[in-house]
PDB file of C-alpha atoms in Angstrom:
ATOM      1  CA  UNK A 251      75.847 104.614 -36.612  1.00 88.00           C
ATOM      2  CA  UNK A 252      73.321 105.692 -33.970  1.00 93.00           C
ATOM      3  CA  UNK A 253      74.880 106.939 -30.731  1.00 95.00           C
ATOM      4  CA  UNK A 254      72.691 107.211 -27.628  1.00 97.00           C
ATOM      5  CA  UNK A 255      73.797 109.161 -24.570  1.00 97.00           C
ATOM      6  CA  UNK A 256      72.133 109.344 -21.164  1.00 97.00           C
ATOM      7  CA  UNK A 257      72.864 112.049 -18.653  1.00 93.00           C
ATOM      8  CA  UNK A 258      73.374 111.891 -15.734  1.00 93.00           C
ATOM      9  CA  UNK A 259      74.948 108.458 -15.255  1.00 95.00           C
ATOM     10  CA  UNK A 260      73.728 108.374 -11.655  1.00 96.00           C
ATOM     11  CA  UNK A 261      71.242 110.322  -9.585  1.00 95.00           C
ATOM     12  CA  UNK A 262      70.386 110.267  -5.883  1.00 97.00           C
ATOM     13  CA  UNK A 263      67.326 112.122  -4.591  1.00 97.00           C
ATOM     14  CA  UNK A 264      65.207 112.200  -1.433  1.00 97.00           C
ATOM     15  CA  UNK A 265      61.806 110.562  -1.559  1.00 98.00           C
ATOM     16  CA  UNK A 266      59.110 112.789  -3.008  1.00 98.00           C
ATOM     17  CA  UNK A 267      61.368 114.717  -5.352  1.00 97.00           C
ATOM     18  CA  UNK A 268      60.647 114.685  -9.085  1.00 97.00           C
ATOM     19  CA  UNK A 269      63.146 112.896 -11.338  1.00 97.00           C
ATOM     20  CA  UNK A 270      64.339 114.134 -14.727  1.00 97.00           C
ATOM     21  CA  UNK A 271      66.318 111.705 -16.887  1.00 97.00           C
ATOM     22  CA  UNK A 272      67.786 112.771 -20.214  1.00 97.00           C
ATOM     23  CA  UNK A 273      68.498 110.837 -23.396  1.00 98.00           C
ATOM     24  CA  UNK A 274      70.041 112.157 -26.608  1.00 98.00           C
ATOM     25  CA  UNK A 275      70.611 110.448 -29.945  1.00 98.00           C
ATOM     26  CA  UNK A 276      72.571 111.389 -33.028  1.00 97.00           C
ATOM     27  CA  UNK A 277      70.380 110.232 -35.937  1.00 94.00           C
ATOM     28  CA  UNK A 278      66.816 111.579 -35.939  1.00 93.00           C
ATOM     29  CA  UNK A 279      65.573 109.024 -38.516  1.00 93.00           C
ATOM     30  CA  UNK A 280      63.946 106.823 -35.901  1.00 94.00           C
ATOM     31  CA  UNK A 281      60.707 104.861 -35.690  1.00 94.00           C
ATOM     32  CA  UNK A 282      60.271 105.228 -31.948  1.00 96.00           C
ATOM     33  CA  UNK A 283      62.023 105.431 -28.600  1.00 97.00           C
ATOM     34  CA  UNK A 284      61.444 103.136 -25.657  1.00 97.00           C
ATOM     35  CA  UNK A 285      62.241 103.692 -21.972  1.00 98.00           C
ATOM     36  CA  UNK A 286      63.080 100.650 -19.881  1.00 98.00           C
ATOM     37  CA  UNK A 287      63.678  99.996 -16.200  1.00 98.00           C
ATOM     38  CA  UNK A 288      66.234  97.424 -15.065  1.00 97.00           C
ATOM     39  CA  UNK A 289      66.663  96.198 -11.505  1.00 96.00           C
ATOM     40  CA  UNK A 290      70.077  94.734 -10.570  1.00 92.00           C
ATOM     41  CA  UNK A 291      70.698  91.413 -12.311  1.00 89.00           C
ATOM     42  CA  UNK A 292      67.217  91.404 -13.853  1.00 92.00           C
ATOM     43  CA  UNK A 293      65.726  91.828 -17.291  1.00 94.00           C
ATOM     44  CA  UNK A 294      64.321  94.969 -18.879  1.00 96.00           C
ATOM     45  CA  UNK A 295      60.811  96.177 -18.096  1.00 96.00           C
ATOM     46  CA  UNK A 296      59.242  98.464 -20.675  1.00 96.00           C
ATOM     47  CA  UNK A 297      57.964 101.724 -19.199  1.00 97.00           C
ATOM     48  CA  UNK A 298      56.935 103.854 -22.141  1.00 97.00           C
ATOM     49  CA  UNK A 299      57.048 103.630 -25.928  1.00 97.00           C
ATOM     50  CA  UNK A 300      56.903 106.916 -27.781  1.00 97.00           C
ATOM     51  CA  UNK A 301      56.481 106.976 -31.560  1.00 95.00           C
ATOM     52  CA  UNK A 302      58.494 109.334 -33.758  1.00 95.00           C
ATOM     53  CA  UNK A 303      55.303 111.249 -34.582  1.00 94.00           C
ATOM     54  CA  UNK A 304      54.435 111.808 -30.911  1.00 96.00           C
ATOM     55  CA  UNK A 305      55.640 114.575 -28.619  1.00 96.00           C
ATOM     56  CA  UNK A 306      54.919 112.817 -25.342  1.00 96.00           C
ATOM     57  CA  UNK A 307      53.533 109.717 -23.679  1.00 96.00           C
ATOM     58  CA  UNK A 308      52.228 109.291 -20.154  1.00 97.00           C
ATOM     59  CA  UNK A 309      51.646 106.396 -17.789  1.00 96.00           C
ATOM     60  CA  UNK A 310      50.764 107.112 -14.178  1.00 97.00           C
ATOM     61  CA  UNK A 311      53.620 109.062 -12.575  1.00 98.00           C
ATOM     62  CA  UNK A 312      55.757 108.677 -15.700  1.00 98.00           C
ATOM     63  CA  UNK A 313      55.891 111.076 -18.604  1.00 98.00           C
ATOM     64  CA  UNK A 314      58.236 110.878 -21.563  1.00 98.00           C
ATOM     65  CA  UNK A 315      58.773 113.638 -24.098  1.00 98.00           C
ATOM     66  CA  UNK A 316      60.396 113.366 -27.512  1.00 98.00           C
ATOM     67  CA  UNK A 317      61.927 116.070 -29.675  1.00 97.00           C
ATOM     68  CA  UNK A 318      63.035 114.117 -32.715  1.00 94.00           C
ATOM     69  CA  UNK A 319      64.472 117.086 -34.581  1.00 93.00           C
ATOM     70  CA  UNK A 320      66.896 117.879 -31.783  1.00 95.00           C
ATOM     71  CA  UNK A 321      67.519 114.225 -30.929  1.00 97.00           C
ATOM     72  CA  UNK A 322      66.333 114.406 -27.335  1.00 97.00           C
ATOM     73  CA  UNK A 323      63.978 112.576 -25.011  1.00 98.00           C
ATOM     74  CA  UNK A 324      63.273 113.195 -21.343  1.00 98.00           C
ATOM     75  CA  UNK A 325      61.701 110.859 -18.810  1.00 98.00           C
ATOM     76  CA  UNK A 326      59.963 112.546 -15.892  1.00 97.00           C
ATOM     77  CA  UNK A 327      59.042 110.569 -12.782  1.00 98.00           C
ATOM     78  CA  UNK A 328      56.811 112.503 -10.406  1.00 98.00           C
ATOM     79  CA  UNK A 329      56.911 112.194  -6.610  1.00 98.00           C
ATOM     80  CA  UNK A 330      59.687 109.598  -6.518  1.00 97.00           C
ATOM     81  CA  UNK A 331      59.523 106.624  -4.152  1.00 98.00           C
ATOM     82  CA  UNK A 332      62.239 104.243  -2.875  1.00 97.00           C
ATOM     83  CA  UNK A 333      60.745 101.586  -5.153  1.00 97.00           C
ATOM     84  CA  UNK A 334      61.744 103.716  -8.146  1.00 98.00           C
ATOM     85  CA  UNK A 335      65.405 102.955  -7.423  1.00 98.00           C
ATOM     86  CA  UNK A 336      66.727 101.177 -10.518  1.00 98.00           C
ATOM     87  CA  UNK A 337      68.641 101.779 -13.720  1.00 98.00           C
ATOM     88  CA  UNK A 338      66.670 103.483 -16.483  1.00 98.00           C
ATOM     89  CA  UNK A 339      67.658 102.821 -20.095  1.00 98.00           C
ATOM     90  CA  UNK A 340      66.485 104.593 -23.189  1.00 98.00           C
ATOM     91  CA  UNK A 341      66.567 102.735 -26.496  1.00 97.00           C
ATOM     92  CA  UNK A 342      66.163 104.200 -29.952  1.00 97.00           C
ATOM     93  CA  UNK A 343      64.621 102.090 -32.695  1.00 94.00           C
ATOM     94  CA  UNK A 344      65.906 102.854 -36.180  1.00 90.00           C
ATOM     95  CA  UNK A 345      65.371  99.263 -37.348  1.00 83.00           C
ATOM     96  CA  UNK A 346      67.660  98.044 -34.566  1.00 87.00           C
ATOM     97  CA  UNK A 347      67.484  99.035 -30.916  1.00 92.00           C
ATOM     98  CA  UNK A 348      70.381 101.196 -29.793  1.00 94.00           C
ATOM     99  CA  UNK A 349      70.698 101.636 -26.043  1.00 96.00           C
ATOM    100  CA  UNK A 350      72.109 104.367 -23.903  1.00 96.00           C
ATOM    101  CA  UNK A 351      74.343 103.397 -20.981  1.00 96.00           C
ATOM    102  CA  UNK A 352      71.558 104.150 -18.503  1.00 97.00           C
ATOM    103  CA  UNK A 353      70.936 106.364 -15.500  1.00 98.00           C
ATOM    104  CA  UNK A 354      71.125 104.658 -12.111  1.00 97.00           C
ATOM    105  CA  UNK A 355      68.604 106.216  -9.753  1.00 98.00           C
ATOM    106  CA  UNK A 356      68.625 105.972  -5.963  1.00 98.00           C
ATOM    107  CA  UNK A 357      65.648 107.346  -4.073  1.00 98.00           C
ATOM    108  CA  UNK A 358      66.448 107.835  -0.371  1.00 97.00           C
ATOM    109  CA  UNK A 359      63.697 107.234   2.172  1.00 95.00           C
TER     110      UNK A 359
ATOM    111  CA  UNK B 245      50.418  83.655 -21.312  1.00 50.00           C
ATOM    112  CA  UNK B 246      52.049  87.002 -21.997  1.00 71.00           C
ATOM    113  CA  UNK B 247      55.659  88.014 -21.813  1.00 93.00           C
ATOM    114  CA  UNK B 248      58.986  86.432 -22.650  1.00 97.00           C
ATOM    115  CA  UNK B 249      60.192  83.494 -20.540  1.00 97.00           C
ATOM    116  CA  UNK B 250      63.853  82.568 -20.307  1.00 98.00           C
ATOM    117  CA  UNK B 251      65.333  79.420 -18.780  1.00 97.00           C
ATOM    118  CA  UNK B 252      67.434  78.774 -16.883  1.00 97.00           C
ATOM    119  CA  UNK B 253      67.683  81.919 -14.755  1.00 96.00           C
ATOM    120  CA  UNK B 254      71.247  81.091 -13.722  1.00 97.00           C
ATOM    121  CA  UNK B 255      73.847  78.849 -15.383  1.00 97.00           C
ATOM    122  CA  UNK B 256      77.393  77.972 -14.400  1.00 96.00           C
ATOM    123  CA  UNK B 257      79.380  76.080 -17.002  1.00 94.00           C
ATOM    124  CA  UNK B 258      82.945  74.987 -17.580  1.00 92.00           C
ATOM    125  CA  UNK B 259      84.862  76.064 -20.639  1.00 91.00           C
ATOM    126  CA  UNK B 260      84.553  72.611 -22.211  1.00 90.00           C
ATOM    127  CA  UNK B 261      80.818  72.214 -21.593  1.00 91.00           C
ATOM    128  CA  UNK B 262      77.964  72.510 -24.045  1.00 95.00           C
ATOM    129  CA  UNK B 263      74.767  74.126 -22.811  1.00 96.00           C
ATOM    130  CA  UNK B 264      71.713  75.848 -24.244  1.00 98.00           C
ATOM    131  CA  UNK B 265      69.648  78.856 -23.236  1.00 98.00           C
ATOM    132  CA  UNK B 266      65.941  78.803 -23.991  1.00 98.00           C
ATOM    133  CA  UNK B 267      63.524  81.620 -24.731  1.00 98.00           C
ATOM    134  CA  UNK B 268      59.775  81.329 -25.230  1.00 98.00           C
ATOM    135  CA  UNK B 269      56.993  83.763 -26.123  1.00 96.00           C
ATOM    136  CA  UNK B 270      53.339  83.251 -26.974  1.00 90.00           C
ATOM    137  CA  UNK B 271      52.417  86.799 -27.974  1.00 93.00           C
ATOM    138  CA  UNK B 272      52.464  86.052 -31.703  1.00 91.00           C
ATOM    139  CA  UNK B 273      55.619  88.093 -32.194  1.00 93.00           C
ATOM    140  CA  UNK B 274      57.514  87.166 -35.354  1.00 93.00           C
ATOM    141  CA  UNK B 275      60.875  88.729 -34.501  1.00 94.00           C
ATOM    142  CA  UNK B 276      63.105  87.414 -31.730  1.00 96.00           C
ATOM    143  CA  UNK B 277      66.445  88.653 -30.476  1.00 96.00           C
ATOM    144  CA  UNK B 278      69.426  87.687 -28.357  1.00 98.00           C
ATOM    145  CA  UNK B 279      71.291  90.398 -26.442  1.00 97.00           C
ATOM    146  CA  UNK B 280      74.375  90.167 -24.250  1.00 97.00           C
ATOM    147  CA  UNK B 281      74.793  92.518 -21.292  1.00 96.00           C
ATOM    148  CA  UNK B 282      77.974  92.901 -19.264  1.00 96.00           C
ATOM    149  CA  UNK B 283      77.850  94.448 -15.800  1.00 92.00           C
ATOM    150  CA  UNK B 284      77.041  98.163 -15.809  1.00 89.00           C
ATOM    151  CA  UNK B 285      76.893  98.232 -19.630  1.00 93.00           C
ATOM    152  CA  UNK B 286      73.916  98.494 -21.993  1.00 94.00           C
ATOM    153  CA  UNK B 287      72.636  95.399 -23.823  1.00 95.00           C
ATOM    154  CA  UNK B 288      74.439  94.563 -27.053  1.00 96.00           C
ATOM    155  CA  UNK B 289      72.617  92.923 -29.943  1.00 96.00           C
ATOM    156  CA  UNK B 290      73.867  89.454 -30.917  1.00 97.00           C
ATOM    157  CA  UNK B 291      71.282  87.897 -33.258  1.00 97.00           C
ATOM    158  CA  UNK B 292      67.933  88.728 -34.853  1.00 95.00           C
ATOM    159  CA  UNK B 293      65.439  86.200 -36.176  1.00 96.00           C
ATOM    160  CA  UNK B 294      62.580  87.313 -38.383  1.00 93.00           C
ATOM    161  CA  UNK B 295      59.929  84.758 -39.316  1.00 93.00           C
ATOM    162  CA  UNK B 296      62.235  82.038 -37.966  1.00 94.00           C
ATOM    163  CA  UNK B 297      65.060  83.050 -40.284  1.00 95.00           C
ATOM    164  CA  UNK B 298      68.332  84.538 -39.081  1.00 95.00           C
ATOM    165  CA  UNK B 299      68.404  88.102 -40.377  1.00 92.00           C
ATOM    166  CA  UNK B 300      71.179  89.713 -38.333  1.00 91.00           C
ATOM    167  CA  UNK B 301      74.361  88.259 -36.835  1.00 92.00           C
ATOM    168  CA  UNK B 302      76.403  90.983 -35.212  1.00 92.00           C
ATOM    169  CA  UNK B 303      79.732  89.234 -35.895  1.00 92.00           C
ATOM    170  CA  UNK B 304      79.246  86.958 -32.906  1.00 96.00           C
ATOM    171  CA  UNK B 305      81.907  84.225 -32.372  1.00 96.00           C
ATOM    172  CA  UNK B 306      80.890  80.786 -33.607  1.00 96.00           C
ATOM    173  CA  UNK B 307      80.968  79.385 -30.064  1.00 96.00           C
ATOM    174  CA  UNK B 308      77.506  80.998 -29.828  1.00 98.00           C
ATOM    175  CA  UNK B 309      74.982  79.277 -32.104  1.00 97.00           C
ATOM    176  CA  UNK B 310      71.370  80.464 -32.290  1.00 98.00           C
ATOM    177  CA  UNK B 311      68.386  78.386 -33.323  1.00 98.00           C
ATOM    178  CA  UNK B 312      64.760  79.345 -33.933  1.00 97.00           C
ATOM    179  CA  UNK B 313      62.757  76.161 -34.586  1.00 96.00           C
ATOM    180  CA  UNK B 314      59.351  77.898 -34.611  1.00 95.00           C
ATOM    181  CA  UNK B 315      57.769  81.283 -34.012  1.00 92.00           C
ATOM    182  CA  UNK B 316      57.527  80.799 -30.228  1.00 96.00           C
ATOM    183  CA  UNK B 317      60.942  79.443 -29.316  1.00 97.00           C
ATOM    184  CA  UNK B 318      64.499  80.671 -29.532  1.00 98.00           C
ATOM    185  CA  UNK B 319      67.647  78.927 -28.343  1.00 98.00           C
ATOM    186  CA  UNK B 320      71.239  79.976 -27.856  1.00 98.00           C
ATOM    187  CA  UNK B 321      73.613  77.006 -27.962  1.00 98.00           C
ATOM    188  CA  UNK B 322      76.888  77.514 -26.142  1.00 97.00           C
ATOM    189  CA  UNK B 323      80.126  75.534 -26.494  1.00 94.00           C
ATOM    190  CA  UNK B 324      83.765  76.035 -25.510  1.00 94.00           C
ATOM    191  CA  UNK B 325      83.039  79.425 -23.963  1.00 95.00           C
ATOM    192  CA  UNK B 326      85.600  81.701 -22.347  1.00 95.00           C
ATOM    193  CA  UNK B 327      85.377  83.335 -18.893  1.00 96.00           C
ATOM    194  CA  UNK B 328      84.880  86.699 -20.616  1.00 96.00           C
ATOM    195  CA  UNK B 329      81.604  85.359 -22.038  1.00 97.00           C
ATOM    196  CA  UNK B 330      80.138  85.542 -18.532  1.00 97.00           C
ATOM    197  CA  UNK B 331      77.239  87.987 -18.756  1.00 97.00           C
ATOM    198  CA  UNK B 332      73.477  88.396 -18.588  1.00 97.00           C
ATOM    199  CA  UNK B 333      71.912  87.025 -21.778  1.00 98.00           C
ATOM    200  CA  UNK B 334      68.609  88.640 -22.650  1.00 97.00           C
ATOM    201  CA  UNK B 335      65.989  87.448 -25.073  1.00 98.00           C
ATOM    202  CA  UNK B 336      63.475  89.848 -26.605  1.00 97.00           C
ATOM    203  CA  UNK B 337      60.627  89.691 -29.067  1.00 96.00           C
ATOM    204  CA  UNK B 338      58.625  92.156 -31.114  1.00 94.00           C
ATOM    205  CA  UNK B 339      56.061  92.425 -33.855  1.00 91.00           C
ATOM    206  CA  UNK B 340      57.544  92.954 -37.323  1.00 79.00           C
ATOM    207  CA  UNK B 341      55.619  96.249 -37.323  1.00 81.00           C
ATOM    208  CA  UNK B 342      58.377  98.702 -36.415  1.00 77.00           C
ATOM    209  CA  UNK B 343      55.936 100.913 -34.499  1.00 82.00           C
ATOM    210  CA  UNK B 344      55.556  98.233 -31.832  1.00 87.00           C
ATOM    211  CA  UNK B 345      57.892  98.021 -28.885  1.00 92.00           C
ATOM    212  CA  UNK B 346      60.140  95.244 -27.692  1.00 95.00           C
ATOM    213  CA  UNK B 347      59.384  92.849 -24.838  1.00 95.00           C
ATOM    214  CA  UNK B 348      62.344  91.479 -22.909  1.00 97.00           C
ATOM    215  CA  UNK B 349      62.700  88.403 -20.752  1.00 96.00           C
ATOM    216  CA  UNK B 350      64.251  88.288 -17.285  1.00 96.00           C
ATOM    217  CA  UNK B 351      67.558  87.021 -18.654  1.00 97.00           C
ATOM    218  CA  UNK B 352      69.932  84.151 -17.964  1.00 98.00           C
ATOM    219  CA  UNK B 353      72.915  84.961 -15.755  1.00 97.00           C
ATOM    220  CA  UNK B 354      75.779  82.925 -17.264  1.00 97.00           C
ATOM    221  CA  UNK B 355      79.042  82.292 -15.443  1.00 97.00           C
ATOM    222  CA  UNK B 356      81.860  80.502 -17.291  1.00 96.00           C
ATOM    223  CA  UNK B 357      84.459  78.942 -15.000  1.00 95.00           C
TER     224      UNK B 357
END
């Protein structure tokens, strides 16, 4: 059974600092990995989808890397802003989506 | 119209009521999903429909009954729920191509009283 772990569980940074969010998974036989953002009480917004054959994917200030062999992905958010405050979930697709517990980010103005 | 639309956004129901959650997508996705999310926990898969046929039921109690009448609509029928069933219910859809990502709706916040 796929196990997905996200570290840290919570993170508080001053505005402008870069964010580094980690995700690890136990079974490397995956199709892809997806990073989501969730605001309190809301649905999931897809941020980045990275295929198993890719090493990284970028969108604006966001960059996600994937090392399938070691079962790790990292989401980098450059120059954080208060609007980036949310919970970030990684989800591994190995036919079903398996989610990590998320990292709750607070960016202080 | 793109995206996944869920209605209602909020629902309060008594334990003896019967209600339904609705999910709609017009992106041509042929797989649709129901997830349940408790506070501060990750989403948990409940049901998967592929080409309007139920393909996965994650041992969900029978008081939850899914229905997929066509490729654009998904329902979750609720009856005789318990207070512990209170949660955010999320609908998602995807292409059957496993290289495509999932699109989630905004969820229905369900409170059982």
